[in-house]
Amino acid sequence: MTEDLIMEEYDICVIGAGSGGISAALEASSLGAKVVVVEKEEIGGVCLNRGCIPAKAYLKSASVYDELKRSNDLGIVHKDITYNLSNIQHRTKEVINRLKGQIESSLKSRKVDLIKGRASFLDGQHIEVNERRLKASSFIIASGSSPRPLGSIEVDNKRTFYSDGIFDIDRMPKDITIIGAGPIGCEFASFFSAFGVEVTLVEMLERILPRGDREISNRLEGILKKRGIKILTSSRCDINAISSDAILISTGRTANINGFGLEKIGVAIKNGVICADEHLRTNLRGIFAVGDCIGKYNLAHVASAEGKVAARNALGKKVAMDYTIIPDCVYSFPEVSSVGLTEEEATKRGYDVRIGRMHFAGLGRAQAHGETDGFIKLVVDKKSDAILGAQILGYYATELIGAISIAIRGKLKIEDLADVVQAHPTFSEGIQLAAQNLFRQTI
């Protein structure tokens, strides 16, 4: 670094233009701050470019193809249908580019500067990027995460992939082995299976979606097996012995904490993630961190919420991040969603719980759609009738969970859910019916 570099000064410098970084930048700008975002790769981060959004675009194509294969049951008679992988990929890129353009427009309209390049901390108030020196009163680190390597396995993006690279696969494989049956593994198992690929899903723990509700994961496993997916739990595999056309490694992600000088300035790191408190403060004054790099939840919507909290705190407010009501969604076929405590978690915390259920087979809309696999599960404190959590398996599960999140946030009781008038026929009336089924047990 030379001494004649131009010094540019900002109120807030955000490192990383993913979900957390963009949210932080826009929030800080709306509060009157002069903001710059530094991004070494693509605006939108993993979620937009190699994660959430392309996965949902792929899954939409798969769901349409899957429904067409089953459309004879709906009275739609057709001859052979087919698909074009390159067209699916082209459409996905169009979706990404449209959303990327929207983000760029938002930053521009809020007068947020965007610099492409790798940031490197010089000290607690300065970074260098592309031979430019930036000074900021506060920094918000939103550096994201990368796929967790599986031993010394080489990922070539031809036969062996991480989720980041699978979107560029050049042909639909005859068969695929997916290592890791968390959300990413289950979603890609659903995608490939819908297109007739033979799928083997391998999980080293005792069940798929091991962090979720046991009843839900067991039921989903049964449904996936009916769809022809081979599932191996409590299993480890020798990748060299796998003969599948393709291998997808989906064994989690690791925080991006190297290569931009955190160790130089002394940012505290523990177990591979940046240490941040409920205000998203690190151990250094004026330096905050959000998103996957702090390892709380690897979810884009959590990163976005953290970004807002960090921006407010960086500008002198005192706001704490609330992690008690975080919806978690899996876009498998069928979908899975959850918010709050599971039955097992609530019991471990000492609650005496009651469970309200409504099976999709009892819903008129589900019968009309031919989507009867699944159920809604409400976890309620017997003593107070407070809603502690909910889990949903089935069609539209990822949309339905939002209503229950609002109910928990609003401290509604189970009676309130039972008394809400829902439109008929809808999937959302299943929430009301689950509450009624439970409430009737208490009167």
GROMACS .gro file of N, CA and C in nm, residues 68-82:
model
   45
   68LEU      N    1  -4.736  -3.279  -1.424
   68LEU     CA    2  -4.777  -3.324  -1.557
   68LEU      C    3  -4.774  -3.476  -1.567
   69LYS      N    4  -4.676  -3.537  -1.504
   69LYS     CA    5  -4.669  -3.684  -1.507
   69LYS      C    6  -4.788  -3.746  -1.435
   70ARG      N    7  -4.845  -3.671  -1.338
   70ARG     CA    8  -4.958  -3.723  -1.261
   70ARG      C    9  -5.091  -3.665  -1.307
   71SER      N   10  -5.090  -3.591  -1.418
   71SER     CA   11  -5.210  -3.516  -1.455
   71SER      C   12  -5.325  -3.603  -1.505
   72ASN      N   13  -5.297  -3.727  -1.543
   72ASN     CA   14  -5.407  -3.815  -1.583
   72ASN      C   15  -5.509  -3.829  -1.471
   73ASP      N   16  -5.462  -3.823  -1.346
   73ASP     CA   17  -5.553  -3.832  -1.231
   73ASP      C   18  -5.647  -3.712  -1.225
   74LEU      N   19  -5.608  -3.602  -1.291
   74LEU     CA   20  -5.690  -3.482  -1.291
   74LEU      C   21  -5.772  -3.469  -1.418
   75GLY      N   22  -5.768  -3.572  -1.500
   75GLY     CA   23  -5.845  -3.571  -1.623
   75GLY      C   24  -5.775  -3.506  -1.740
   76ILE      N   25  -5.646  -3.476  -1.723
   76ILE     CA   26  -5.567  -3.417  -1.831
   76ILE      C   27  -5.490  -3.528  -1.900
   77VAL      N   28  -5.532  -3.561  -2.022
   77VAL     CA   29  -5.469  -3.671  -2.095
   77VAL      C   30  -5.367  -3.613  -2.192
   78HIS      N   31  -5.248  -3.665  -2.189
   78HIS     CA   32  -5.142  -3.612  -2.274
   78HIS      C   33  -5.054  -3.726  -2.323
   79LYS      N   34  -4.981  -3.698  -2.428
   79LYS     CA   35  -4.882  -3.793  -2.474
   79LYS      C   36  -4.752  -3.769  -2.397
   80ASP      N   37  -4.647  -3.828  -2.440
   80ASP     CA   38  -4.520  -3.817  -2.368
   80ASP      C   39  -4.480  -3.671  -2.349
   81ILE      N   40  -4.434  -3.640  -2.230
   81ILE     CA   41  -4.380  -3.507  -2.202
   81ILE      C   42  -4.229  -3.520  -2.183
   82THR      N   43  -4.161  -3.410  -2.203
   82THR     CA   44  -4.016  -3.412  -2.186
   82THR      C   45  -3.971  -3.280  -2.126
   0.00000   0.00000   0.00000
